[in-house]
Tab-separated table of C-alpha atoms in Angstrom:
chain	number	residue	atom	x	y	z
A	1	MET	CA	10.739	22.051	-14.476
A	2	GLU	CA	13.553	21.080	-12.275
A	3	SER	CA	14.759	17.198	-12.283
A	4	THR	CA	14.368	16.793	-8.915
A	5	ILE	CA	10.333	18.336	-8.779
A	6	VAL	CA	9.965	16.337	-11.868
A	7	ALA	CA	11.111	12.886	-10.061
A	8	GLU	CA	8.804	13.802	-6.717
A	9	VAL	CA	5.666	14.436	-9.186
A	10	TRP	CA	6.086	11.597	-11.036
A	11	ARG	CA	7.168	9.304	-7.300
A	12	CYS	CA	3.979	11.187	-5.942
A	13	ALA	CA	1.507	10.468	-8.545
A	14	SER	CA	2.479	7.074	-8.978
A	15	ALA	CA	1.623	6.426	-5.641
A	16	CYS	CA	-1.625	8.727	-5.458
A	17	TYR	CA	-3.270	6.010	-8.574
A	18	GLY	CA	-1.188	2.608	-8.153
A	19	ASN	CA	-1.798	-0.459	-10.363
A	20	ARG	CA	-4.131	2.652	-12.479
A	21	PHE	CA	-1.332	5.080	-12.877
A	22	ALA	CA	-0.970	3.214	-16.276
A	23	GLU	CA	-4.773	3.977	-17.168
A	24	ALA	CA	-4.353	7.764	-16.017
A	25	LEU	CA	-1.530	8.211	-18.112
A	26	ASP	CA	-3.215	6.843	-21.169
A	27	GLU	CA	-5.678	9.529	-21.034
A	28	LEU	CA	-3.149	12.224	-20.466
A	29	LEU	CA	-1.593	10.752	-23.925
A	30	ASP	CA	-4.895	10.876	-25.488
A	31	GLY	CA	-5.190	14.278	-24.614
A	32	TYR	CA	-2.529	15.662	-25.256
A	33	VAL	CA	-1.898	18.071	-29.187
A	34	ARG	CA	1.394	18.755	-30.394
A	35	LYS	CA	2.160	22.489	-31.268
A	36	SER	CA	4.742	23.641	-34.270
A	37	GLY	CA	8.025	25.104	-33.276
A	38	LYS	CA	11.123	23.106	-31.699
A	39	ASP	CA	10.916	20.422	-29.627
A	40	GLU	CA	13.299	18.997	-28.702
A	41	PRO	CA	14.134	14.395	-27.169
A	42	VAL	CA	14.841	13.500	-23.609
A	43	ARG	CA	15.609	10.714	-22.456
A	44	ILE	CA	13.269	9.266	-20.002
A	45	THR	CA	14.762	6.836	-17.386
A	46	ALA	CA	13.463	4.328	-14.380
A	47	ASP	CA	15.706	6.768	-12.095
A	48	CYS	CA	14.177	9.812	-13.779
A	49	ILE	CA	10.663	8.926	-12.757
A	50	GLY	CA	10.679	5.739	-10.628
A	51	GLU	CA	10.559	1.890	-11.995
A	52	GLU	CA	7.044	2.421	-10.760
A	53	ALA	CA	5.678	4.845	-12.882
A	54	TYR	CA	8.397	4.016	-15.715
A	55	VAL	CA	6.923	0.897	-16.630
A	56	ALA	CA	3.317	2.722	-16.692
A	57	LEU	CA	4.303	5.038	-18.818
A	58	LEU	CA	5.368	2.410	-21.184
A	59	ALA	CA	2.592	0.557	-20.896
A	60	ALA	CA	0.524	3.377	-21.572
A	61	LEU	CA	2.592	4.329	-24.441
A	62	ARG	CA	2.188	0.581	-26.016
A	63	VAL	CA	-1.933	0.589	-25.735
A	64	LYS	CA	-1.899	2.603	-29.222
A	65	PRO	CA	-1.001	4.897	-31.769
A	66	ARG	CA	-1.868	8.336	-31.370
A	67	ARG	CA	-1.198	11.026	-34.335
A	68	HIS	CA	0.370	13.322	-31.751
A	69	VAL	CA	2.377	11.023	-29.789
A	70	SER	CA	5.628	9.327	-30.617
A	71	TYR	CA	8.236	7.737	-28.591
A	72	TYR	CA	11.253	5.489	-29.333
A	73	ASP	CA	11.832	2.101	-26.494
A	74	HIS	CA	15.298	1.972	-26.437
A	75	GLY	CA	15.583	-0.831	-23.601
A	76	TRP	CA	16.875	1.035	-21.037
A	77	HIS	CA	15.929	4.395	-21.359
A	78	ILE	CA	12.222	6.185	-23.647
A	79	GLU	CA	13.096	8.772	-25.839
A	80	LEU	CA	10.231	11.664	-25.895
A	81	ARG	CA	9.554	14.516	-27.052
A	82	SER	CA	10.096	17.615	-24.774
A	83	TRP	CA	6.235	19.465	-25.360
A	84	LEU	CA	4.565	15.535	-24.897
A	85	PHE	CA	6.878	15.352	-21.539
A	86	ALA	CA	6.095	18.404	-20.453
A	87	HIS	CA	2.477	17.956	-21.140
A	88	LEU	CA	2.855	14.846	-18.604
A	89	CYS	CA	4.810	16.948	-16.173
A	90	LEU	CA	1.973	19.429	-15.912
A	91	ASN	CA	-1.037	17.560	-15.648
A	92	LEU	CA	0.388	15.314	-13.112
A	93	GLN	CA	1.455	18.170	-10.673
A	94	ARG	CA	-1.846	19.470	-10.978
A	95	MET	CA	-3.388	15.812	-10.342
A	96	VAL	CA	-1.404	15.483	-7.193
A	97	GLU	CA	-2.253	19.569	-5.844
A	98	ALA	CA	-5.983	18.676	-6.500
A	99	LEU	CA	-5.395	15.488	-4.731
A	100	THR	CA	-3.640	17.161	-1.900
A	101	LEU	CA	-5.944	19.991	-1.796
A	102	GLU	CA	-9.150	18.150	-1.455
A	103	GLY	CA	-7.256	16.177	1.457
A	104	LEU	CA	-7.538	12.538	-0.402
A	105	VAL	CA	-3.863	12.094	0.050
A	106	GLU	CA	-1.168	13.297	1.999
A	107	VAL	CA	2.458	13.984	0.727
A	108	ARG	CA	4.588	13.243	3.540
A	109	GLY	CA	8.653	13.331	2.520
A	110	ARG	CA	10.493	12.278	-0.609
A	111	GLY	CA	8.050	10.143	-3.220
A	112	ALA	CA	5.811	9.100	0.175
A	113	VAL	CA	2.041	9.346	-0.007
A	114	CYS	CA	-0.674	8.362	2.306
A	115	LEU	CA	-4.830	9.094	2.348
A	116	GLY	CA	-5.097	12.407	3.490
A	117	PRO	CA	-7.890	12.817	6.008
A	118	ALA	CA	-10.671	13.307	3.557
A	119	PHE	CA	-10.151	10.152	1.583
A	120	LEU	CA	-10.206	8.823	5.042
A	121	LYS	CA	-13.386	9.786	5.369
A	122	LEU	CA	-14.885	8.367	2.433
A	123	ALA	CA	-12.930	5.225	2.794
A	124	SER	CA	-14.727	4.186	6.012
A	125	HIS	CA	-18.115	3.955	4.278
A	126	SER	CA	-15.872	0.894	1.723
A	127	HIS	CA	-14.607	-0.277	4.871
A	128	VAL	CA	-18.048	-0.691	6.509
A	129	ASP	CA	-19.727	-3.867	4.964
A	130	LEU	CA	-16.705	-5.474	5.030
A	131	THR	CA	-16.438	-4.320	8.987
A	132	ARG	CA	-19.749	-5.377	9.201
A	133	VAL	CA	-19.672	-9.110	7.697
A	134	ALA	CA	-15.924	-9.593	9.840
A	135	ARG	CA	-17.481	-8.588	12.770
A	136	PRO	CA	-19.299	-12.042	13.519
A	137	PHE	CA	-15.747	-13.621	12.919
A	138	LEU	CA	-14.000	-11.861	14.854
A	139	GLU	CA	-16.127	-12.010	17.940
A	140	GLU	CA	-15.272	-16.130	17.529
A	141	VAL	CA	-11.418	-15.332	17.486
A	142	ALA	CA	-11.794	-13.328	20.738
A	143	LEU	CA	-14.410	-15.807	22.049
A	144	ALA	CA	-11.853	-18.993	21.106
A	145	THR	CA	-8.553	-17.284	21.730
A	146	GLY	CA	-9.818	-15.222	25.075
A	147	GLU	CA	-7.753	-12.517	23.455
A	148	THR	CA	-8.363	-9.170	21.248
A	149	ALA	CA	-9.178	-9.545	17.878
A	150	VAL	CA	-8.713	-6.384	14.796
A	151	LEU	CA	-9.038	-6.185	11.511
A	152	VAL	CA	-6.703	-3.499	10.241
A	153	SER	CA	-5.792	-2.362	7.041
A	154	ALA	CA	-2.892	0.178	5.375
A	155	ASN	CA	-2.482	3.836	5.228
A	156	GLY	CA	0.601	4.560	3.601
A	157	ALA	CA	3.280	2.986	5.924
A	158	GLU	CA	1.061	2.940	8.924
A	159	LEU	CA	-1.369	0.331	10.584
A	160	ILE	CA	-4.863	1.600	10.203
A	161	VAL	CA	-7.510	-0.082	12.751
A	162	LEU	CA	-10.801	-0.490	11.602
A	163	HIS	CA	-13.243	-2.586	14.614
A	164	ALA	CA	-11.820	-4.138	17.677
A	165	VAL	CA	-13.530	-7.042	19.489
A	166	ILE	CA	-12.323	-6.639	22.964
A	167	SER	CA	-10.740	-9.391	25.198
A	168	ASP	CA	-13.005	-9.657	28.111
A	169	GLN	CA	-9.720	-10.732	30.516
A	170	ALA	CA	-8.548	-8.328	33.041
A	171	LEU	CA	-5.257	-7.535	31.208
A	172	ARG	CA	-6.224	-6.777	27.680
A	173	VAL	CA	-4.905	-4.889	24.536
A	174	THR	CA	-7.370	-1.967	23.755
A	175	PRO	CA	-7.543	-0.824	19.855
A	176	VAL	CA	-9.579	1.865	18.922
A	177	GLY	CA	-11.212	2.188	15.092
A	178	GLY	CA	-8.726	4.452	13.679
A	179	MET	CA	-5.602	4.289	15.797
A	180	LEU	CA	-2.702	4.212	13.870
A	181	TYR	CA	0.246	1.704	14.584
A	182	SER	CA	3.619	1.490	12.401
A	183	MET	CA	3.359	-1.161	10.228
A	184	TYR	CA	6.250	-2.693	10.023
A	185	ALA	CA	6.302	-3.964	13.993
A	186	THR	CA	3.250	-5.686	13.214
A	187	SER	CA	1.909	-8.774	12.566
A	188	GLY	CA	-0.824	-7.199	10.678
A	189	GLY	CA	0.950	-4.556	8.972
A	190	LYS	CA	3.885	-7.690	7.965
A	191	ILE	CA	0.837	-9.039	5.795
A	192	LEU	CA	-0.199	-6.100	3.982
A	193	LEU	CA	3.655	-5.642	3.607
A	194	SER	CA	4.210	-9.267	2.380
A	195	ARG	CA	2.596	-8.277	-0.426
A	196	LEU	CA	4.356	-6.121	-1.895
A	197	THR	CA	8.128	-6.472	-3.296
A	198	ASP	CA	11.118	-6.303	-1.041
A	199	ASP	CA	11.928	-3.227	-3.696
A	200	GLU	CA	8.467	-1.658	-2.669
A	201	VAL	CA	8.964	-2.273	1.101
A	202	LYS	CA	12.028	-0.101	0.778
A	203	ARG	CA	10.332	2.297	-1.617
A	204	LEU	CA	7.337	2.916	1.183
A	205	LEU	CA	9.359	2.544	4.685
A	206	GLY	CA	12.294	4.226	3.200
A	207	ASP	CA	16.111	2.594	4.088
A	208	SER	CA	15.549	1.528	8.129
A	209	VAL	CA	12.724	1.997	10.499
A	210	ASP	CA	12.581	3.192	13.136
A	211	THR	CA	13.625	1.780	16.631
A	212	LEU	CA	10.130	1.083	18.835
A	213	THR	CA	11.501	-1.218	21.297
A	214	PRO	CA	14.526	-3.287	22.025
A	215	HIS	CA	12.575	-5.959	20.146
A	216	THR	CA	11.944	-4.228	16.422
A	217	LEU	CA	13.573	-5.523	12.943
A	218	ALA	CA	15.661	-3.381	11.566
A	219	LEU	CA	15.086	-3.333	7.655
A	220	ASP	CA	17.301	-6.170	6.309
A	221	GLN	CA	15.364	-8.582	9.210
A	222	LEU	CA	12.172	-7.492	8.344
A	223	LEU	CA	13.005	-8.144	4.930
A	224	ALA	CA	14.152	-11.713	5.599
A	225	GLU	CA	11.034	-12.208	8.046
A	226	LEU	CA	8.862	-11.066	5.438
A	227	GLN	CA	9.555	-13.592	2.555
A	228	GLN	CA	9.263	-16.287	5.191
A	229	VAL	CA	5.478	-14.189	5.922
A	230	ARG	CA	5.069	-14.895	2.114
A	231	ASP	CA	5.425	-18.813	2.426
A	232	GLU	CA	3.855	-19.333	5.456
A	233	GLY	CA	0.648	-17.006	5.410
A	234	VAL	CA	0.463	-16.109	8.942
A	235	ALA	CA	2.873	-13.068	10.745
A	236	TYR	CA	3.732	-12.723	13.873
A	237	SER	CA	5.000	-9.728	16.471
A	238	ARG	CA	6.526	-10.150	19.205
A	239	GLN	CA	6.672	-7.125	21.405
A	240	GLU	CA	8.348	-5.159	18.420
A	241	HIS	CA	6.037	-2.573	18.718
A	242	THR	CA	5.023	-2.438	22.389
A	243	MET	CA	7.066	-4.062	25.301
A	244	GLY	CA	5.179	-6.914	26.912
A	245	ILE	CA	2.604	-7.437	23.916
A	246	ASP	CA	2.574	-10.186	20.648
A	247	SER	CA	0.578	-10.101	18.044
A	248	VAL	CA	-0.326	-13.053	15.628
A	249	ALA	CA	-1.891	-12.235	12.020
A	250	VAL	CA	-3.504	-13.456	8.484
A	251	GLY	CA	-4.052	-11.645	5.684
A	252	ILE	CA	-7.873	-10.826	4.508
A	253	ARG	CA	-8.946	-10.227	0.671
A	254	SER	CA	-11.825	-8.681	-0.726
A	255	PRO	CA	-13.452	-7.148	-3.752
A	256	GLN	CA	-12.112	-3.412	-1.732
A	257	GLY	CA	-8.603	-4.686	-1.230
A	258	ARG	CA	-6.151	-6.172	1.294
A	259	TYR	CA	-6.712	-6.462	5.097
A	260	ALA	CA	-5.137	-8.069	8.049
A	261	VAL	CA	-6.784	-9.488	11.299
A	262	GLU	CA	-4.552	-9.753	14.060
A	263	VAL	CA	-4.861	-11.659	17.452
A	264	VAL	CA	-3.080	-9.013	20.184
A	265	GLY	CA	-2.481	-9.847	23.888
A	266	PRO	CA	-0.201	-9.710	26.070
A	267	SER	CA	3.335	-11.493	25.306
A	268	TRP	CA	3.158	-14.554	27.582
A	269	ARG	CA	-0.495	-15.409	26.931
A	270	ILE	CA	0.055	-15.149	23.128
A	271	ALA	CA	3.184	-17.527	23.254
A	272	GLN	CA	1.130	-19.631	25.213
A	273	ALA	CA	-2.137	-19.925	22.849
A	274	GLU	CA	-0.071	-19.536	19.774
A	275	GLU	CA	-0.740	-22.724	18.043
A	276	LEU	CA	-4.204	-22.252	18.863
A	277	ILE	CA	-4.755	-18.511	17.907
A	278	LYS	CA	-3.185	-19.134	14.711
A	279	ALA	CA	-5.534	-21.889	13.826
A	280	SER	CA	-8.741	-19.375	14.796
A	281	LEU	CA	-7.282	-17.141	12.559
A	282	GLN	CA	-6.778	-19.280	9.647
A	283	LYS	CA	-10.377	-21.041	10.498
A	284	CYS	CA	-11.708	-17.120	10.583
A	285	GLN	CA	-10.019	-16.212	6.944
A	286	ALA	CA	-11.154	-19.429	5.281
A	287	ASP	CA	-14.865	-18.794	6.202
A	288	LEU	CA	-14.554	-14.499	5.746
A	289	ALA	CA	-13.359	-15.729	2.249
A	290	ARG	CA	-16.353	-18.245	1.767
A	291	THR	CA	-18.680	-15.808	3.286
A	292	MET	CA	-17.314	-12.928	0.633
A	293	HIS	CA	-17.240	-15.448	-2.454
A	294	ASN	CA	-21.176	-16.149	-1.267
A	295	ILE	CA	-22.143	-12.500	-1.275
A	296	ASP	CA	-20.285	-11.806	-4.711
C-alpha cells in the first residue's frame, strides 16, 4: 500500500472512530497472528499516520503484552513489524470502506470525514430525546428574546439544525431542521469548535476558510476568537455567515454528545438585546443541565 494511501486510511479511520480509535486498534492487535517468513521492521511516525492516530496506536500497543505483537517505542517513532502494520492498514481500510458503503460516513478530501446520510438517519433518532427535553427551554428563550432559538450539533465541518423555535416577529430568521451551515461562521459552530484544540480545528477546516461575507473571519482570526469563547463560554457571529444576520450561542453537554443553543435574528436587534440574549441563553444552559442530570 502506497504511503499516501496509508496516511489517508489512518486519518479517515481516526476521524471515524474518534476517541474510541484506540479501542478499535486494540481489537485488531488482539486478532493478529504472526506468520513465518521475512518480516522487516517499519518506522511509524505521527507524520506518517497522523498525530491522533499515532497517539491511539501507542495507547493500544501499551494496553497489554501480546504473543504475536512486538514493538519498540523510540519516543519520536514506533517500530513495528511490516506484516503487523500491513494487517492494521488493510483492516482499517476495510472498516472505512464498509462504513462508506453503508452510507454511515462520507470521505471528503484528504482525511476529511463527515457523517453519511444513513448515519444521520440513525442519529436523528438519538437526537429525538434531547430535542424533546430542550424544546420547552428553547420556547422560553424565544419568548424572552423575541428571536428564533435553535438547537444545533456538528456534522463534520458543518453545523446541522436539530430543532428551531421560530420568532413571531415579521422580520425573522427561519432555519429548518436538517439544514447545514458552515461551522466556522456561526456562533453555535464556534461553541463546538472551541471544544477542540487549535491543531484539531485546522485539521477539520483545512488551511483556510471560504469568505462567505465581508465579515467572515480568516482562520487565524477565528482561532484567536475561539480562545475567547473557551474563556467566556459564549460565542457570537456578526454577519459572518449571512449579511444582516447575527447570532449568540452557548454550549450544551449531554450523554449523547455536545450541542449548542443559538439565538439568531436581524443584526440590529441582536446587537441591541445582546445582554438579554446572553442571560437568557445562560439560564437555558443551566436549566437544561439540571434537567438532564435529573433524568440520568
